[in-house]
Amino acid sequence: AEMERSAEELRFERAAELRDRISAMELLGKRQKVVAGSLADTDVVGFHKGEATKSCFVVLHFVEGELAAKDWDLIDTPMEEETADILSALVRQYYGGRGNLPRQILLPCEIEDEVPVTRMLSEACGHRVSLLTPQRGAKMDLIKLANQNAVEEVERATTREERQNKLLEALGKMLGLGETPRRMESYDISNPGSDDIVASMVVFENGRPLKRDYRHFKLKDMNGPDDYASMEQVLTRRFRRYLDGDEKFADRPDLLLIDGGENHVKVAQRVLETMGLDIPAFGMVKDDRHRTR
């Protein structure tokens, strides 16, 4: 019932998590005598190698026969190596350096370096870690479940990216831009007091926040609050550092979104023209209910 509610409320990741728990319990229920003890401390690895899309590495953690947690990692770059070689590298990377490891790890395919990997993991945690590749039965069913998880994570991410791309394309058309804006920077001025006027620069890349590029500016030599002068100063400082080759400001935006109306945008356009930069700028205004458009 909770799974169905989550799906109706469009909380698909929660619904998928609950579905996985149900599937795992059904599998364990069918073969409880065989599985309950043997999955006391087990990780089940799944992998999907995308041809033209992403790949995904999934680990289902079972504690006392119950699905306790799930980890996954999406891989953007195309992978030309054989699946067994990729899996070996991912297993080493995922488990390397972890002190608390399961008694057994179920793999979707055999890896050539099983012996050295087993030795490495066992020595790292102080107990025997077995790498198994089941061919039938309940454990094979769990491998199928993990592999299906990997497929679904790729599909979910791909669908999300497609949705973001369409949204960015629509934004570009709405603003009359020649190309889809991939990097967007937004600026806002805050005036908590005459001596501590600050500005923020928020960056989105391909429709997602790029927090490592967020910047905070403390305005200098200001004689009291002045939004226009503040905006002129912060944009001048940002793009002067860009033109000077500062690595922290090296990326050129495709679009500027300025907190404020037409006059704020004119300030931004004046700064850009003075510095010889052709970057579209638009304002963001709020209505009486503080909604932005």
Backbone as numpy.savetxt, mean C-alpha at the origin, in Angstrom:
# Nx Ny Nz CAx CAy CAz Cx Cy Cz
-23.15 -14.70 9.13 -23.98 -13.50 9.13 -23.11 -12.24 9.13
-22.02 -12.27 9.92 -21.12 -11.11 9.96 -20.43 -10.93 8.61
-20.06 -12.04 7.95 -19.44 -11.96 6.64 -20.40 -11.30 5.64
-21.65 -11.71 5.65 -22.63 -11.15 4.72 -22.88 -9.67 5.00
-22.92 -9.31 6.30 -23.09 -7.90 6.64 -21.93 -7.07 6.14
-20.72 -7.59 6.30 -19.53 -6.87 5.86 -19.56 -6.65 4.35
-19.98 -7.67 3.61 -20.06 -7.54 2.15 -21.10 -6.49 1.75
-22.26 -6.50 2.45 -23.30 -5.52 2.14 -22.83 -4.10 2.43
-21.98 -3.96 3.45 -21.46 -2.63 3.82 -20.21 -2.27 3.04
-19.87 -3.09 2.02 -18.72 -2.87 1.14 -17.39 -2.97 1.87
-17.37 -3.64 3.03 -16.11 -3.89 3.74 -15.58 -5.24 3.28
-15.07 -5.26 2.05 -14.76 -6.52 1.39 -13.57 -7.24 2.03
-12.59 -6.49 2.52 -11.43 -7.15 3.12 -11.84 -7.90 4.39
-12.73 -7.29 5.20 -13.23 -7.97 6.40 -14.05 -9.18 6.01
-14.88 -9.05 4.97 -15.69 -10.18 4.51 -14.80 -11.32 4.04
-13.72 -11.00 3.32 -12.81 -12.04 2.84 -12.10 -12.72 4.00
-11.74 -11.95 5.01 -11.07 -12.53 6.19 -12.00 -13.53 6.88
-13.26 -13.16 7.04 -14.23 -14.06 7.69 -14.49 -15.29 6.83
-14.55 -15.11 5.52 -14.74 -16.25 4.63 -13.59 -17.23 4.76
-12.36 -16.70 4.85 -11.19 -17.58 5.00 -11.27 -18.37 6.29
-11.72 -17.73 7.37 -11.85 -18.44 8.65 -12.89 -19.56 8.53
-14.00 -19.24 7.86 -15.05 -20.27 7.69 -14.51 -21.43 6.87
-13.81 -21.12 5.77 -13.27 -22.19 4.92 -12.28 -23.05 5.70
-11.43 -22.41 6.49 -10.45 -23.16 7.25 -11.12 -24.06 8.27
-12.14 -23.55 8.93 -12.85 -24.36 9.93 -13.58 -25.54 9.28
-14.14 -25.30 8.09 -14.81 -26.40 7.39 -13.82 -27.49 7.02
-12.64 -27.08 6.54 -11.62 -28.07 6.19 -11.17 -28.85 7.42
-10.98 -28.14 8.52 -10.54 -28.81 9.74 -11.64 -29.72 10.27
-12.88 -29.29 10.13 -13.98 -30.12 10.61 -14.10 -31.43 9.86
-13.83 -31.40 8.56 -13.93 -32.61 7.74 -12.89 -33.65 8.15
-11.72 -33.17 8.53 -10.63 -34.10 8.83 -10.03 -33.79 10.20
-10.89 -33.58 11.16 -10.44 -33.09 12.45 -9.41 -34.01 13.10
-9.63 -35.31 13.01 -8.72 -36.24 13.67 -7.32 -36.16 13.06
-7.28 -35.96 11.75 -5.99 -35.93 11.06 -5.30 -34.59 11.26
-6.09 -33.50 11.23 -5.52 -32.18 11.11 -5.31 -31.47 12.44
-6.21 -31.64 13.39 -6.19 -30.80 14.59 -4.83 -30.80 15.27
-4.24 -31.95 15.44 -2.93 -32.01 16.09 -1.81 -31.57 15.19
-1.92 -31.90 13.90 -0.81 -31.63 12.99 -0.71 -30.16 12.60
-1.77 -29.37 12.86 -1.72 -27.94 12.57 -1.60 -27.12 13.85
-1.03 -27.70 14.88 -0.90 -26.98 16.15 -0.05 -25.74 16.01
0.95 -25.80 15.14 1.88 -24.67 14.98 2.40 -24.70 13.55
1.58 -24.14 12.63 1.85 -24.31 11.19 1.60 -23.01 10.44
2.47 -22.74 9.47 2.23 -21.69 8.49 1.94 -22.34 7.14
0.96 -21.78 6.43 0.63 -22.27 5.10 0.93 -21.15 4.10
1.81 -21.45 3.15 2.26 -20.43 2.19 1.49 -20.57 0.88
1.05 -19.46 0.35 0.42 -19.42 -0.96 1.16 -18.44 -1.86
1.08 -18.68 -3.16 1.78 -17.79 -4.10 1.03 -17.75 -5.42
0.92 -16.54 -5.96 0.35 -16.37 -7.30 1.32 -15.53 -8.12
1.77 -16.09 -9.24 2.69 -15.39 -10.13 1.90 -14.78 -11.27
1.77 -13.46 -11.26 1.04 -12.79 -12.31 1.87 -12.67 -13.57
1.26 -12.92 -14.71 1.98 -12.81 -15.98 2.15 -11.34 -16.38
1.00 -10.64 -16.48 1.06 -9.23 -16.84 0.66 -8.34 -15.67
0.33 -8.95 -14.54 -0.11 -8.18 -13.38 0.87 -8.40 -12.23
0.44 -8.04 -11.04 1.27 -8.22 -9.86 1.34 -9.70 -9.48
2.31 -10.01 -8.63 2.38 -11.32 -7.99 2.09 -11.12 -6.50
1.78 -12.22 -5.81 1.44 -12.09 -4.39 1.94 -13.30 -3.61
2.51 -13.03 -2.45 3.01 -14.04 -1.51 2.15 -13.95 -0.26
1.54 -15.08 0.14 0.61 -15.10 1.27 1.07 -16.13 2.30
0.91 -15.80 3.58 1.19 -16.75 4.66 -0.01 -16.77 5.61
-0.60 -17.96 5.76 -1.68 -18.16 6.73 -1.07 -18.80 7.98
-1.33 -18.20 9.14 -0.76 -18.69 10.40 -1.82 -19.48 11.17
-1.51 -20.76 11.46 -2.41 -21.60 12.24 -1.80 -21.85 13.62
-2.60 -21.61 14.65 -2.20 -21.87 16.03 -3.23 -22.79 16.65
-2.79 -23.95 17.13 -3.68 -24.96 17.72 -4.81 -25.32 16.76
-4.47 -25.42 15.48 -5.42 -25.84 14.48 -6.38 -24.77 14.00
-6.22 -23.53 14.48 -7.14 -22.45 14.11 -6.40 -21.37 13.35
-7.05 -20.85 12.30 -6.46 -19.77 11.52 -6.40 -18.52 12.39
-5.18 -18.09 12.73 -5.01 -16.99 13.67 -4.67 -15.67 13.00
-3.97 -15.71 11.87 -3.55 -14.46 11.22 -3.17 -14.73 9.78
-3.04 -13.65 9.03 -2.68 -13.75 7.62 -1.78 -12.58 7.25
-0.69 -12.88 6.56 0.19 -11.84 6.02 0.24 -11.99 4.50
0.41 -10.89 3.81 0.61 -10.99 2.36 1.44 -9.81 1.88
2.09 -10.04 0.74 2.94 -9.01 0.16 2.74 -9.01 -1.35
2.39 -7.84 -1.89 2.22 -7.69 -3.33 3.54 -7.31 -3.96
3.84 -7.89 -5.11 5.09 -7.65 -5.82 4.75 -7.03 -7.17
5.19 -5.80 -7.39 4.81 -5.06 -8.59 5.61 -5.45 -9.82
6.89 -5.72 -9.64 7.76 -5.94 -10.79 7.52 -7.32 -11.41
7.57 -7.43 -12.74 7.42 -8.74 -13.39 8.52 -9.70 -12.93
8.17 -10.97 -12.78 9.12 -11.96 -12.28 9.32 -13.03 -13.33
10.54 -13.11 -13.87 10.83 -14.05 -14.95 11.37 -15.38 -14.44
11.79 -15.46 -13.18 12.36 -16.69 -12.64 11.28 -17.77 -12.50
11.75 -19.00 -12.32 10.82 -20.10 -12.07 10.14 -19.91 -10.71
8.91 -20.42 -10.61 8.13 -20.24 -9.39 8.88 -20.77 -8.17
9.53 -21.93 -8.28 10.24 -22.51 -7.14 11.37 -21.60 -6.68
12.08 -20.98 -7.61 13.17 -20.07 -7.24 12.63 -18.81 -6.57
11.53 -18.29 -7.10 10.92 -17.10 -6.50 10.45 -17.43 -5.08
9.81 -18.58 -4.94 9.27 -18.98 -3.64 10.40 -19.14 -2.62
11.50 -19.74 -3.03 12.64 -19.91 -2.13 13.14 -18.57 -1.63
13.29 -17.62 -2.54 13.78 -16.29 -2.15 12.80 -15.60 -1.22
11.49 -15.73 -1.50 10.48 -15.08 -0.66 10.43 -15.70 0.74
10.57 -17.01 0.82 10.57 -17.68 2.12 11.78 -17.22 2.94
12.94 -17.16 2.32 14.13 -16.70 3.02 13.95 -15.27 3.52
13.40 -14.43 2.65 13.23 -13.03 2.99 12.20 -12.85 4.11
11.09 -13.59 4.02 10.01 -13.42 4.99 10.40 -13.93 6.38
11.01 -15.12 6.44 11.31 -15.73 7.72 12.70 -15.37 8.27
13.57 -14.85 7.41 14.91 -14.51 7.87 14.88 -13.44 8.95
15.59 -13.68 10.03 15.64 -12.70 11.11 14.54 -12.80 12.13
13.56 -13.69 11.90 12.49 -13.88 12.88 12.92 -14.93 13.90
12.73 -14.63 15.17 13.12 -15.58 16.20 12.05 -16.60 16.52
10.79 -16.24 16.31 9.67 -17.11 16.65 9.09 -17.71 15.36
9.42 -18.97 15.09 8.99 -19.60 13.85 8.11 -20.82 14.15
7.24 -21.19 13.21 6.36 -22.35 13.41 7.14 -23.66 13.30
6.51 -24.75 13.76 7.14 -26.06 13.67 7.19 -26.55 12.23
6.17 -26.20 11.44 6.19 -26.64 10.05 5.63 -25.54 9.15
6.17 -25.51 7.92 5.74 -24.55 6.91 5.32 -25.35 5.68
4.06 -25.19 5.27 3.56 -25.89 4.09 3.77 -25.01 2.87
4.42 -25.56 1.85 4.73 -24.81 0.65 3.91 -25.31 -0.54
3.55 -24.43 -1.47 2.77 -24.85 -2.64 3.56 -25.64 -3.67
4.89 -25.58 -3.61 5.73 -26.38 -4.51 7.07 -26.62 -3.84
7.76 -27.65 -4.28 9.06 -27.97 -3.71 10.11 -26.95 -4.14
11.05 -26.68 -3.26 12.16 -25.78 -3.60 13.46 -26.58 -3.57
14.34 -26.27 -4.48 15.58 -27.06 -4.63 16.49 -26.95 -3.41
16.49 -25.79 -2.77 17.39 -25.60 -1.62 16.66 -25.83 -0.30
15.76 -26.81 -0.28 14.98 -27.09 0.93 15.89 -27.39 2.13
16.93 -28.17 1.93 17.79 -28.57 3.05 18.50 -27.37 3.68
19.20 -26.51 2.90 19.84 -25.36 3.54 18.86 -24.37 4.14
17.69 -24.21 3.50 16.69 -23.29 4.06 16.17 -23.84 5.39
15.89 -25.15 5.44 15.44 -25.78 6.68 16.48 -25.58 7.78
17.74 -25.80 7.45 18.81 -25.64 8.44 18.88 -24.20 8.93
18.80 -23.25 8.00 18.89 -21.84 8.36 17.77 -21.44 9.33
16.55 -21.85 9.02 15.40 -21.48 9.86 15.48 -22.17 11.21
15.85 -23.43 11.22 15.93 -24.18 12.48 16.98 -23.58 13.41
18.12 -23.23 12.86 19.18 -22.64 13.67 18.77 -21.26 14.20
17.98 -20.54 13.40 17.58 -19.18 13.81 16.64 -19.18 15.00
15.78 -20.20 15.10 14.77 -20.20 16.17 15.06 -21.20 17.29
16.03 -22.10 17.08 16.39 -23.03 18.13 15.56 -24.29 18.20
14.73 -24.55 17.20 14.00 -25.82 17.14 13.83 -26.22 15.68
13.48 -27.45 15.46 13.35 -27.99 14.12 12.17 -27.35 13.39
12.42 -26.80 12.20 11.38 -26.28 11.33 11.33 -27.15 10.08
10.17 -27.73 9.80 10.03 -28.62 8.65 9.36 -27.88 7.50
9.92 -28.05 6.29 9.30 -27.54 5.07 8.64 -28.70 4.36
7.33 -28.61 4.17 6.57 -29.71 3.57 5.82 -29.21 2.35
5.70 -30.09 1.35 4.90 -29.79 0.15 3.84 -30.87 0.01
2.66 -30.66 0.61 1.61 -31.69 0.58 1.07 -31.92 -0.83
0.70 -33.15 -1.11 0.18 -33.52 -2.43 -1.31 -33.86 -2.40
-1.84 -34.12 -1.22 -3.26 -34.51 -1.11 -3.74 -34.24 0.31
-5.04 -34.41 0.49 -5.62 -34.33 1.83 -5.88 -32.91 2.31
-6.09 -32.79 3.63 -6.48 -31.50 4.22 -5.39 -30.45 4.06
-4.13 -30.86 4.16 -3.06 -29.89 4.04 -2.98 -29.33 2.62
-3.26 -30.18 1.63 -3.29 -29.70 0.26 -4.45 -28.73 0.06
-5.57 -28.99 0.73 -6.71 -28.07 0.66 -6.34 -26.70 1.23
-5.54 -26.71 2.28 -5.12 -25.44 2.86 -4.16 -24.68 1.94
-3.32 -25.41 1.22 -2.46 -24.77 0.22 -3.32 -24.10 -0.85
-4.36 -24.80 -1.29 -5.27 -24.22 -2.30 -5.92 -22.95 -1.76
-6.29 -22.99 -0.47 -6.90 -21.81 0.15 -5.91 -20.64 0.16
-4.65 -20.91 0.51 -3.65 -19.85 0.54 -3.38 -19.31 -0.87
-3.30 -20.21 -1.86 -3.10 -19.76 -3.24 -4.26 -18.90 -3.73
-5.47 -19.29 -3.36 -6.64 -18.51 -3.76 -6.60 -17.12 -3.11
-6.13 -17.06 -1.87 -5.95 -15.77 -1.21 -5.00 -14.89 -2.01
-3.91 -15.49 -2.49 -2.93 -14.72 -3.26 -3.55 -14.17 -4.55
-4.34 -14.99 -5.22 -5.02 -14.55 -6.45 -5.95 -13.38 -6.14
-6.71 -13.51 -5.06 -7.71 -12.48 -4.74 -7.06 -11.16 -4.32
-5.92 -11.24 -3.63 -5.23 -10.00 -3.26 -4.74 -9.27 -4.51
-4.25 -10.01 -5.50 -3.83 -9.39 -6.76 -5.02 -8.77 -7.47
-6.13 -9.50 -7.52 -7.32 -8.97 -8.19 -7.84 -7.73 -7.48
-7.83 -7.75 -6.14 -8.32 -6.61 -5.38 -7.45 -5.39 -5.62
-6.13 -5.59 -5.62 -5.21 -4.47 -5.84 -5.33 -3.94 -7.27
-5.47 -4.85 -8.22 -5.60 -4.44 -9.63 -6.88 -3.65 -9.84
-7.97 -4.13 -9.25 -9.24 -3.42 -9.37 -9.15 -2.04 -8.74
-8.49 -1.93 -7.59 -8.33 -0.65 -6.91 -7.51 0.31 -7.76
-6.45 -0.21 -8.38 -5.61 0.65 -9.23 -6.39 1.12 -10.46
-7.16 0.21 -11.06 -7.95 0.59 -12.22 -8.95 1.68 -11.85
-9.56 1.55 -10.66 -10.52 2.55 -10.20 -9.83 3.89 -9.98
-8.63 3.86 -9.40 -7.89 5.10 -9.16 -7.47 5.74 -10.49
-7.04 4.91 -11.45 -6.63 5.44 -12.74 -7.80 6.13 -13.45
-8.98 5.52 -13.40 -10.16 6.12 -14.03 -10.53 7.43 -13.35
-10.37 7.46 -12.02 -10.68 8.68 -11.28 -9.72 9.81 -11.66
-8.43 9.47 -11.78 -7.44 10.47 -12.16 -7.66 10.95 -13.59
-8.03 10.02 -14.47 -8.33 10.42 -15.86 -9.52 11.38 -15.89
-10.55 11.09 -15.08 -11.73 11.95 -15.02 -11.36 13.32 -14.48
-10.49 13.37 -13.47 -10.05 14.64 -12.91 -9.30 15.45 -13.96
-8.41 14.79 -14.71 -7.66 15.49 -15.75 -8.58 16.09 -16.81
-9.60 15.34 -17.22 -10.55 15.84 -18.22 -11.37 17.00 -17.66
-11.80 16.87 -16.40 -12.62 17.91 -15.78 -11.86 19.23 -15.69
-10.54 19.15 -15.44 -9.72 20.35 -15.31 -9.11 20.80 -16.63
-9.40 20.05 -17.71 -8.89 20.44 -19.01 -7.39 20.24 -19.17
-6.84 19.24 -18.46 -5.41 18.98 -18.55 -5.09 18.13 -19.77
-3.92 18.29 -20.32 -3.52 17.51 -21.48 -3.21 16.06 -21.13
-2.77 15.81 -19.90 -2.42 14.47 -19.46 -3.03 14.18 -18.09
-3.11 12.91 -17.76 -3.62 12.52 -16.45 -2.63 12.94 -15.36
-3.09 13.65 -14.32 -2.17 14.08 -13.26 -1.78 12.91 -12.37
-0.49 12.56 -12.36 -0.01 11.45 -11.55 0.49 11.92 -10.19
1.20 13.04 -10.20 1.68 13.61 -8.93 0.96 14.93 -8.67
0.27 14.99 -7.53 -0.47 16.19 -7.16 0.06 16.70 -5.83
0.25 18.02 -5.73 0.68 18.63 -4.48 -0.37 19.64 -4.04
-0.69 19.60 -2.75 -1.70 20.50 -2.20 -1.07 21.33 -1.08
-1.43 22.61 -1.02 -0.84 23.54 -0.06 -1.92 24.21 0.78
-1.61 24.36 2.07 -2.55 25.02 2.98 -1.75 25.87 3.97
-2.31 27.00 4.33 -1.68 27.92 5.27 -2.47 27.90 6.58
-1.74 27.87 7.70 -2.38 27.93 9.01 -1.84 29.13 9.77
-2.75 29.91 10.39 -2.38 31.12 11.12 -2.78 31.03 12.58
-2.16 30.15 13.37 -2.52 30.07 14.79 -2.12 31.31 15.58
-1.16 32.07 15.07 -0.70 33.30 15.73 0.22 34.05 14.81
0.46 35.30 15.12 1.24 36.15 14.22 2.69 35.69 14.10
3.20 34.98 15.12 4.61 34.60 15.11 4.85 33.16 14.67
3.82 32.40 14.49 4.02 30.99 14.12 3.10 30.57 12.99
3.19 31.29 11.88 2.44 30.95 10.67 3.14 29.78 9.99
2.39 28.75 9.65 2.98 27.56 9.05 2.22 27.18 7.79
2.86 26.36 6.98 2.22 25.86 5.75 2.51 24.37 5.63
1.59 23.66 5.01 1.78 22.22 4.78 1.70 21.93 3.29
2.50 20.95 2.88 2.50 20.46 1.50 2.19 18.97 1.57
1.08 18.57 0.99 0.64 17.18 0.98 0.75 16.66 -0.45
1.24 15.43 -0.60 1.51 14.88 -1.93 0.71 13.59 -2.14
0.06 13.50 -3.29 -0.56 12.25 -3.73 0.09 11.83 -5.04
0.40 10.54 -5.14 0.98 10.01 -6.37 0.14 8.81 -6.82
-0.34 8.87 -8.06 -1.22 7.82 -8.59 -2.41 7.56 -7.68
-2.94 8.64 -7.12 -4.17 8.53 -6.34 -3.98 8.10 -4.90
-2.74 7.96 -4.44 -2.49 7.50 -3.07 -1.55 8.47 -2.36
-1.72 8.64 -1.04 -0.83 9.55 -0.30 0.62 9.08 -0.37
1.52 10.02 -0.61 2.96 9.73 -0.63 3.57 10.47 0.56
3.45 9.87 1.74 3.74 10.59 2.98 5.21 10.93 3.13
6.08 10.17 2.49 7.50 10.50 2.62 7.83 11.84 1.97
6.96 12.33 1.08 7.20 13.61 0.41 6.42 14.76 1.05
5.65 14.49 2.11 4.97 15.57 2.81 6.02 16.55 3.36
5.70 17.84 3.36 6.62 18.83 3.88 5.87 19.85 4.76
6.62 20.42 5.73 6.09 21.41 6.65 6.98 22.64 6.58
6.40 23.81 6.42 7.16 25.04 6.30 6.79 25.99 7.44
7.78 26.61 8.02 7.53 27.70 8.95 7.83 29.00 8.23
6.82 29.87 8.13 6.96 31.08 7.34 7.89 32.08 8.02
8.68 32.76 7.20 9.69 33.68 7.73 9.32 35.13 7.42
9.72 36.03 8.35 9.61 37.48 8.13 8.20 37.93 7.76
7.21 37.39 8.47 5.82 37.77 8.21 5.37 38.80 9.24
4.74 39.87 8.77 4.20 40.91 9.66 2.71 40.66 9.89
2.43 39.58 10.59 1.04 39.22 10.83 0.50 38.31 9.76
-0.70 37.75 9.99 -1.30 36.81 9.04 -1.57 37.46 7.69
-1.17 36.77 6.63 -1.40 37.23 5.26 -1.36 35.99 4.37
-2.54 35.45 4.04 -2.61 34.21 3.27 -1.90 34.33 1.93
-2.07 35.45 1.26 -1.50 35.59 -0.07 0.03 35.64 -0.01
0.55 36.45 0.91 2.01 36.54 1.05 2.58 35.21 1.52
1.84 34.51 2.40 2.30 33.22 2.90 2.37 32.20 1.77
1.32 32.17 0.93 1.30 31.23 -0.18 2.43 31.54 -1.17
2.66 32.82 -1.42 3.74 33.21 -2.33 5.09 32.74 -1.79
5.30 32.91 -0.49 6.59 32.53 0.09 6.80 31.02 0.04
5.78 30.24 0.42 5.99 28.80 0.50 6.18 28.19 -0.89
5.45 28.67 -1.89 5.61 28.15 -3.24 6.96 28.58 -3.83
7.37 29.80 -3.53 8.67 30.25 -4.01 9.78 29.40 -3.42
9.70 29.11 -2.11 10.72 28.29 -1.46 10.72 26.87 -2.03
9.51 26.32 -2.23 9.42 24.93 -2.72 10.06 24.81 -4.11
9.67 25.70 -5.03 10.12 25.55 -6.41 11.53 26.12 -6.63
12.01 27.00 -5.75 13.40 27.40 -5.83 14.29 26.21 -5.51
13.89 25.42 -4.52 14.67 24.23 -4.17 14.60 23.18 -5.28
13.46 23.11 -5.96 13.35 22.22 -7.12 14.32 22.64 -8.22
14.35 23.93 -8.53 15.22 24.43 -9.60 16.69 24.33 -9.20
16.98 24.38 -7.90 18.36 24.27 -7.43 18.84 22.82 -7.35
17.94 21.86 -7.64 18.33 20.46 -7.64 18.31 19.79 -6.27
17.57 20.36 -5.31 17.47 19.75 -3.98 16.76 18.40 -4.10
17.40 17.34 -3.62 16.82 15.99 -3.75 15.48 15.86 -3.05
15.28 16.59 -1.96 14.02 16.49 -1.22 12.85 17.13 -1.96
13.15 17.92 -2.98 12.10 18.58 -3.77 12.32 18.33 -5.26
12.88 17.15 -5.58 13.31 16.89 -6.96 12.17 16.58 -7.91
11.04 16.06 -7.40 9.95 15.64 -8.29 9.05 16.82 -8.63
8.78 16.95 -9.91 7.92 18.04 -10.40 6.46 17.58 -10.41
5.56 18.34 -9.80 4.14 17.94 -9.78 3.47 18.17 -11.13
2.42 17.38 -11.37 1.60 17.57 -12.56 0.45 18.53 -12.30
0.16 18.78 -11.01 -1.00 19.59 -10.65 -0.80 20.15 -9.25
-1.15 21.43 -9.06 -1.17 22.04 -7.73 -2.60 22.31 -7.32
-2.95 21.93 -6.10 -4.25 22.23 -5.52 -4.02 23.16 -4.34
-4.56 24.37 -4.44 -4.31 25.41 -3.45 -5.55 25.58 -2.58
-5.34 25.60 -1.26 -6.47 25.83 -0.36 -6.85 27.31 -0.44
-7.95 27.58 -1.10 -8.40 28.95 -1.27 -9.05 29.16 -2.63
-9.53 30.35 -2.85 -10.27 30.65 -4.07 -9.41 31.20 -5.18
-10.04 31.98 -6.04 -9.41 32.44 -7.26 -8.16 33.28 -7.00
-8.20 34.14 -5.99 -7.05 35.00 -5.72 -5.84 34.20 -5.23
-6.09 33.15 -4.44 -5.00 32.29 -4.01 -4.34 31.61 -5.22
-5.18 31.20 -6.17 -4.64 30.55 -7.37 -3.83 31.53 -8.20
-4.26 32.77 -8.26 -3.52 33.77 -9.02 -2.13 33.98 -8.42
-2.04 33.93 -7.10 -0.73 34.04 -6.45 0.16 32.89 -6.90
-0.40 31.67 -6.89 0.38 30.49 -7.30 0.82 30.61 -8.75
-0.10 31.06 -9.61 0.24 31.18 -11.02 1.34 32.23 -11.24
1.28 33.31 -10.47 2.29 34.36 -10.59 3.67 33.82 -10.20
3.73 33.05 -9.12 5.00 32.47 -8.67 5.56 31.55 -9.75
4.70 30.68 -10.30 5.15 29.72 -11.31 5.65 30.42 -12.57
4.92 31.45 -13.00 5.33 32.19 -14.20 6.67 32.89 -13.98
6.85 33.47 -12.79 8.10 34.16 -12.46 9.28 33.20 -12.52
9.04 31.95 -12.14 10.12 30.97 -12.09 10.23 30.16 -13.38
9.41 30.51 -14.38 9.49 29.84 -15.67 8.93 28.44 -15.67
7.95 28.16 -14.82 7.37 26.82 -14.70 5.93 26.82 -15.20
5.60 25.81 -15.97 4.24 25.68 -16.50 3.56 24.49 -15.81
2.94 24.77 -14.67 2.25 23.74 -13.90 0.84 24.23 -13.61
-0.19 23.47 -13.97 -1.57 23.91 -13.71 -1.86 23.99 -12.21
-2.60 25.03 -11.80 -2.96 25.22 -10.39 -4.45 25.50 -10.30
-5.10 24.91 -9.31 -6.52 25.10 -9.09 -6.78 25.30 -7.60
-7.86 26.01 -7.30 -8.20 26.28 -5.91 -9.18 25.27 -5.35
-9.15 25.12 -4.03 -10.11 24.26 -3.32 -10.86 25.16 -2.35
-12.17 25.23 -2.51 -12.98 26.11 -1.66 -13.92 25.27 -0.82
-14.29 25.80 0.35 -15.18 25.11 1.27 -16.51 25.85 1.35
-17.59 25.07 1.47 -18.90 25.70 1.66 -19.13 25.93 3.15
-20.36 26.36 3.51 -20.63 26.69 4.91 -20.68 25.44 5.80
-20.64 24.25 5.20 -20.58 23.02 5.99 -19.17 22.39 5.95
-18.20 23.20 5.50 -16.78 22.82 5.48 -16.50 21.67 4.53
-17.32 21.52 3.49 -17.07 20.52 2.46 -16.27 21.15 1.35
-15.27 20.42 0.87 -14.34 20.96 -0.12 -14.74 20.56 -1.53
-14.55 21.50 -2.48 -14.72 21.16 -3.90 -13.66 21.89 -4.71
